[in-house]
Amino acid sequence: MIDMKGKVAVILGVANKRSIAYSIAERLAAAGATLVLCYQSERLKREAEDLLASLGQTGTARAIQMDVSEDAQIDAAFAEIAAAFPVIHTVVHSVAFAPADAIKNDFLLTKRADFALAHDVSVYSLIAVARAAAPLMTEGGSLLTLTYFGSQVVFPNYNVMGVAKAALEATVRYLAASLGPKNIRVNAISAGPIKTLAARGIGDFATILDKVTERAPLHRNVEQVEVGNTALFLSSELASGITGEITYVDCGFNITGI
Ligand code: NAD
Ligand code: 0WE
């Protein structure tokens, strides 16, 4: 069993119980970690507090607002975290956004502003969060983000998010090099398609899930808890030699040619 007792995990991107970040929170909590759940907006405050309670997180655990598109909110959130915890050990970045039009329309029509927003929220935020978190990770630690295979090959409609995920994966490698001397490891999990809020409204999502069942070596889709388990491993001492890596948790879909 992986023991995370005495470790503090800061988790960004929990919107509801279906969020990949919620599953990660669940596994880290079960291993004994103390959680800080960060939510995007005031509207999600109550939900985040309820989710903390449902995870049995009492005492020092807390929910804090952090819209990653605002430097001031990142700074304020980490100031609050620093006031509550002298040391943090794990940060999970499970955040992405692109305007709906940009992941629906022809890629050729991608607007400058939509490209910038997608990269700001989905990529730059990892750098900003890493910079704010690093001074608190004085015992070394782990930074984790979520990516998708659409960074490597074309999926219809993934569009600017695919470009942003390619940049995110490169960012993982550059951050790993930058933070390695502080013994902070930086990795990504490339998850297979999962029906979450971020997948809702994506037209042919059911088709994507069916194709995975047909083609993936395990002939099924991945479950949230499998991503949570891998996140727990990568956050733990068991993964002390792994940094700058993209770990696929996709039932093997990415290795198939046809
Ligand atoms: P989700 O909608 O539950 O999570 C996305 C989160 O991003 C939400 O909590 C939302 O509040 C947050 N967010 C968006 N803009 C933000 C901002 N400005 N500041 C702070 N938070 C912001 O969906 P999910 O599927 O759990 O997505 C989590 C991550 O997993 C994303 O990076 C996504 O690209 C990635 N991913 C998802 C899948 C999938 O099929 N669901 C597959 C691979 C990777
Ligand atoms: O990264 C994602 C989706 C992230 C996402 C989702 C939305 C929907 C609502 C980012 N921005 C928005 N903006 C919105 O307005 N995934 C990996 C899930 C996903 O999205 C796809 C996929 C998969 C898988 C889009 C097309 C094809 C496959």
Coordinates of N, CA and C in Angstrom, one line a residue, residues 193 202-214 221:
P193 N -10.3 8.5 -23.4 CA -11.5 9.3 -23.2 C -12.4 8.9 -22.1
I202 N -19.5 17.2 -26.5 CA -18.6 16.8 -27.7 C -19.4 15.8 -28.5
G203 N -19.8 16.3 -29.7 CA -20.8 15.6 -30.5 C -20.7 14.1 -30.6
D204 N -19.5 13.6 -31.1 CA -19.5 12.1 -31.4 C -18.6 11.4 -30.3
F205 N -18.9 11.8 -29.0 CA -18.1 11.2 -27.9 C -18.3 9.7 -27.8
A206 N -19.6 9.3 -28.0 CA -20.0 7.9 -27.9 C -19.2 7.1 -29.0
T207 N -19.0 7.7 -30.2 CA -18.3 7.0 -31.2 C -16.8 6.8 -30.8
I208 N -16.3 7.8 -30.2 CA -14.9 7.8 -29.8 C -14.8 6.6 -28.7
L209 N -15.7 6.5 -27.8 CA -15.7 5.5 -26.8 C -15.8 4.1 -27.5
D210 N -16.7 4.0 -28.4 CA -16.8 2.7 -29.2 C -15.6 2.3 -29.9
K211 N -14.9 3.2 -30.5 CA -13.7 2.9 -31.3 C -12.6 2.4 -30.3
V212 N -12.6 2.9 -29.1 CA -11.6 2.5 -28.1 C -11.9 1.0 -27.8
T213 N -13.1 0.7 -27.5 CA -13.6 -0.6 -27.1 C -13.1 -1.6 -28.2
E214 N -13.3 -1.2 -29.5 CA -13.0 -2.0 -30.6 C -11.5 -2.3 -30.8
N221 N -13.0 0.9 -22.3 CA -12.5 2.2 -22.0 C -11.9 2.3 -20.6

